[in-house]
PDB file of C-alpha atoms in Angstrom:
ATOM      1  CA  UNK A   1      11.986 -27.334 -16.030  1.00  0.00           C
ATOM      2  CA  UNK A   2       9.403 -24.688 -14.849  1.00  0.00           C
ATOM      3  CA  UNK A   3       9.400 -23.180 -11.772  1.00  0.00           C
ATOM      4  CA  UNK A   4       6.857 -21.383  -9.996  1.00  0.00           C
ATOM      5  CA  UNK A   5       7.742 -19.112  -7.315  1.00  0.00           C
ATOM      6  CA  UNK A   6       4.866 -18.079  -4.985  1.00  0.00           C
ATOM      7  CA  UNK A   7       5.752 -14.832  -2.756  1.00  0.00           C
ATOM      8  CA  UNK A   8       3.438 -14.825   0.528  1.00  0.00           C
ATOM      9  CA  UNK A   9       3.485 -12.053   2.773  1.00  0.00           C
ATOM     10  CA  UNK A  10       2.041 -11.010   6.360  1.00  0.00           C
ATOM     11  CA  UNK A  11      -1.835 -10.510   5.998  1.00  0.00           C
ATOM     12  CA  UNK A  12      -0.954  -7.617   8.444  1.00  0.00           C
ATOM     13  CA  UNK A  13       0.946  -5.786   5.764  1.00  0.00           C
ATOM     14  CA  UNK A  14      -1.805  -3.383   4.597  1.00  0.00           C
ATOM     15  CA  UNK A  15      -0.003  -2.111   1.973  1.00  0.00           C
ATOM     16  CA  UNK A  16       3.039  -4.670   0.173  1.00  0.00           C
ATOM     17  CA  UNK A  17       3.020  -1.957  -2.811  1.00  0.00           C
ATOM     18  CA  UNK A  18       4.993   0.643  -1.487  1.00  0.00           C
ATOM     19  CA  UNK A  19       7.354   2.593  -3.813  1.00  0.00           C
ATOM     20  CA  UNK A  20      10.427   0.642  -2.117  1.00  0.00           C
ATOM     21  CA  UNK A  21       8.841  -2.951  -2.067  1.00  0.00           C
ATOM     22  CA  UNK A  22       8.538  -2.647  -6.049  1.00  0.00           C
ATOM     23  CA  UNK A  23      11.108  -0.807  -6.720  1.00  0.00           C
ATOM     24  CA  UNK A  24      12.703  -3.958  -4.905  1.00  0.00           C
ATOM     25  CA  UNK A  25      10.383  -6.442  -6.583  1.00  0.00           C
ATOM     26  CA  UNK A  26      11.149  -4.536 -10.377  1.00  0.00           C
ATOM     27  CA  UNK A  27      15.317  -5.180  -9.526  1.00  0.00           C
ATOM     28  CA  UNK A  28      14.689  -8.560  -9.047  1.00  0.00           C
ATOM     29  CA  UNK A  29      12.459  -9.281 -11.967  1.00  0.00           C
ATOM     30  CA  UNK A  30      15.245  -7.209 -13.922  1.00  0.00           C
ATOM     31  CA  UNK A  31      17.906 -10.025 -12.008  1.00  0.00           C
ATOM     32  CA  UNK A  32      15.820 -13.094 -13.538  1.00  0.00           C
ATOM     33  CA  UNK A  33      15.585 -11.359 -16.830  1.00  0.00           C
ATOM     34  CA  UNK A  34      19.082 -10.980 -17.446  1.00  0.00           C
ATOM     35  CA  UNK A  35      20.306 -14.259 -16.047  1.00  0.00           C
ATOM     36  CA  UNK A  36      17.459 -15.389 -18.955  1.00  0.00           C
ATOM     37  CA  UNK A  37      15.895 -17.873 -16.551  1.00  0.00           C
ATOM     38  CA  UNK A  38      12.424 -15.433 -16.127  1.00  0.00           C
ATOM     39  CA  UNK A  39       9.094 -16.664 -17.863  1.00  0.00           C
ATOM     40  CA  UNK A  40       6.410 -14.586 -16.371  1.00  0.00           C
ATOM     41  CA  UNK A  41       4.787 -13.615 -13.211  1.00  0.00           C
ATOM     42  CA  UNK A  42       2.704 -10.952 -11.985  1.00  0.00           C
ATOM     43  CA  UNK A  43       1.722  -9.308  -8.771  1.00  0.00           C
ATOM     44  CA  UNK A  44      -1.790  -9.814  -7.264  1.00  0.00           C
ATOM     45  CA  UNK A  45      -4.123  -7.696  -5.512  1.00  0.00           C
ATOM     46  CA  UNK A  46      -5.026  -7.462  -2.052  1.00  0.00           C
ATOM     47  CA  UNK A  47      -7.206 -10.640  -0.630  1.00  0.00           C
ATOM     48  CA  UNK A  48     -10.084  -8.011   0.111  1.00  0.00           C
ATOM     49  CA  UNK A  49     -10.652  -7.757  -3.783  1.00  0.00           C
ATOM     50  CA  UNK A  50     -10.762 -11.481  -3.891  1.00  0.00           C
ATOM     51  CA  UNK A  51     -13.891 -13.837  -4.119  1.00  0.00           C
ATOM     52  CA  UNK A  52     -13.407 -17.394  -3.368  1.00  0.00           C
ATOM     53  CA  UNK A  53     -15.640 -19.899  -4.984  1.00  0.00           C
ATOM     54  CA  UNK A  54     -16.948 -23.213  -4.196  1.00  0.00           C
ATOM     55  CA  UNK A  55     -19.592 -25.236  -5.890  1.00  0.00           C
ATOM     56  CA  UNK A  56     -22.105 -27.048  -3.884  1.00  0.00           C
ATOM     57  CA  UNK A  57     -23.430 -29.800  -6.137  1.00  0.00           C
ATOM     58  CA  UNK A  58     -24.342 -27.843  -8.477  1.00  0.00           C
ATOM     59  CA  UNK A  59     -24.703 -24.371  -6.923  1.00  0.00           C
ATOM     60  CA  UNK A  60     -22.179 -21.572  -6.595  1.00  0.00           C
ATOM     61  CA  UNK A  61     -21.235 -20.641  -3.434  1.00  0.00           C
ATOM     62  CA  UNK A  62     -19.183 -17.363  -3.504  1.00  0.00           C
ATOM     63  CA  UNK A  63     -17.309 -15.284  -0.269  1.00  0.00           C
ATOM     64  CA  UNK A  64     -15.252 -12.242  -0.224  1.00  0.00           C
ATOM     65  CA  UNK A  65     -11.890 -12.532   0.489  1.00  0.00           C
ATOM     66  CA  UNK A  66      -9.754 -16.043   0.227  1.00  0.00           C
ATOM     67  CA  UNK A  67     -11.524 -19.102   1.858  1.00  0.00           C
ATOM     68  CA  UNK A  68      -9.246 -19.724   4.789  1.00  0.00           C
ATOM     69  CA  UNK A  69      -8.244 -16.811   7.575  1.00  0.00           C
ATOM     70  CA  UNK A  70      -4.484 -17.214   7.391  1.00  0.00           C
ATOM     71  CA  UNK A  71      -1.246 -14.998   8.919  1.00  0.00           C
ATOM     72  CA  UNK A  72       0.097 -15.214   5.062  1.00  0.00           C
ATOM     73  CA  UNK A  73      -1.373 -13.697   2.157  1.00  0.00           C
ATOM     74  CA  UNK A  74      -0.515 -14.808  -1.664  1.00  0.00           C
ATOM     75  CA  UNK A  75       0.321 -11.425  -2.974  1.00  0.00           C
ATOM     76  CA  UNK A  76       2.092 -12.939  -6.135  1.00  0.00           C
ATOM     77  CA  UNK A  77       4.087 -15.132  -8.155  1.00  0.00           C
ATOM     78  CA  UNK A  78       7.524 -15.525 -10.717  1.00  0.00           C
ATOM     79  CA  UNK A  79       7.534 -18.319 -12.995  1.00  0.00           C
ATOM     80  CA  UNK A  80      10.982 -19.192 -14.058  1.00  0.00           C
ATOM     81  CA  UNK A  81      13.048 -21.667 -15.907  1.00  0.00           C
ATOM     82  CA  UNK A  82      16.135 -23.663 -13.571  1.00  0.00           C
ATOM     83  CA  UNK A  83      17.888 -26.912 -13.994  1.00  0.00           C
ATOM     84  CA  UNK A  84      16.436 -28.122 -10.833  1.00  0.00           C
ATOM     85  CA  UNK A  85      14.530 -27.509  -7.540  1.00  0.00           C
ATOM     86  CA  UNK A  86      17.864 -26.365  -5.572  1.00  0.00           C
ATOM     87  CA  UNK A  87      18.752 -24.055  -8.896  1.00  0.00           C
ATOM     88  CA  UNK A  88      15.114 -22.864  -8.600  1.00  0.00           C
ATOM     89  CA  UNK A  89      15.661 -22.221  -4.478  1.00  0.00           C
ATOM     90  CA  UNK A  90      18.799 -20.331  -4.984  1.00  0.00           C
ATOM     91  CA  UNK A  91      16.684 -17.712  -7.189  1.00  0.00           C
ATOM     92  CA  UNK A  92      14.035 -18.010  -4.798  1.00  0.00           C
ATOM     93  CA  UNK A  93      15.925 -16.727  -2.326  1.00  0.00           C
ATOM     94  CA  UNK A  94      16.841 -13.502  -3.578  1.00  0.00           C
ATOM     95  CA  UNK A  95      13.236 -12.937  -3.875  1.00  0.00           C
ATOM     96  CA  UNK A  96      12.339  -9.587  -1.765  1.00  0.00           C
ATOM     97  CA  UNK A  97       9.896 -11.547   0.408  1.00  0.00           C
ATOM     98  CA  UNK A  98      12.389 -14.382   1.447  1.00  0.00           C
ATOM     99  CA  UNK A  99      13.541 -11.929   4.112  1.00  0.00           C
ATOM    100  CA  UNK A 100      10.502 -11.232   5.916  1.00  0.00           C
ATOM    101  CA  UNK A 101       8.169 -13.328   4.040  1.00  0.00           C
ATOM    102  CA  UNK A 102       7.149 -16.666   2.769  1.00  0.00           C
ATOM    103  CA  UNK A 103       8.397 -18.384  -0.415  1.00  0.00           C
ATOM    104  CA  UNK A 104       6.906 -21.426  -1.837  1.00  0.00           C
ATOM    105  CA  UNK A 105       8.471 -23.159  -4.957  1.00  0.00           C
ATOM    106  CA  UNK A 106       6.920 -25.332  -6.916  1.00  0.00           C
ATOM    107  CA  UNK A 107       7.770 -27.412 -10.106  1.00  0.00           C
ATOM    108  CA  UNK A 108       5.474 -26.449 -12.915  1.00  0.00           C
ATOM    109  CA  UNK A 109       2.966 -29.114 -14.076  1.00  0.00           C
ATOM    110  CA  UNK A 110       4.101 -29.466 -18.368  1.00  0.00           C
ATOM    111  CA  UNK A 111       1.269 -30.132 -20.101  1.00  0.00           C
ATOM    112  CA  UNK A 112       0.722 -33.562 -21.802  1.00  0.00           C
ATOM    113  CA  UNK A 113       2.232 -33.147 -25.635  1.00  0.00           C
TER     114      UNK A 113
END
């Protein structure tokens, strides 16, 4: 099964891409890798570059920034393959963030065949 791990970090941190955050961010992606359980993932750009989008019948409504004012930004995500949930956790939480941030996991939706 497909995991998605979502990495969520203090809105306050102004700047999540120092050279020590991914340098810490690259060693785990390298972990994942070589334990052959990585699929993909990316990191995301700050929520000021962001437009969210809502359609009012059928109008487009478009704001700067994410829709809701939260403490927690979304500032990026691993997808990987585990056994199950708890196998999925236990990578999760060697994660950079898990420390200091927020970590969401979620089972990946498979598409119908």
């Amino acid at each position: 099964m497909q995991y998605t791990i979502l990495i969520f970090d203090a809105a306050s941190n102004t700047d999540p891409n120092t050279p020590e955050v991914m340098a810490a961010h690259f060693a785990y992606g390298d972990l994942l890798v070589k334990a052959g359980v990585m699929r993909g993932g990316e990191g995301l750009l700050p929520p000021q570059t962001a437009k969210s989008l809502r359609l009012k019948g059928s109008q487009r409504v478009v704001h700067d920034g994410p829709f809701a004012d939260t403490k927690e930004q979304l500032g990026g995500f691993y997808i990987i393959e585990a056994e199950s949930m708890e196998a999925a956790l236990h990578w999760a939480a060697q994660c950079p963030v898990s420390a200091d941030g927020g970590i969401e996991v979620r089972e990946t939706l498979a598409a119908p065949n």
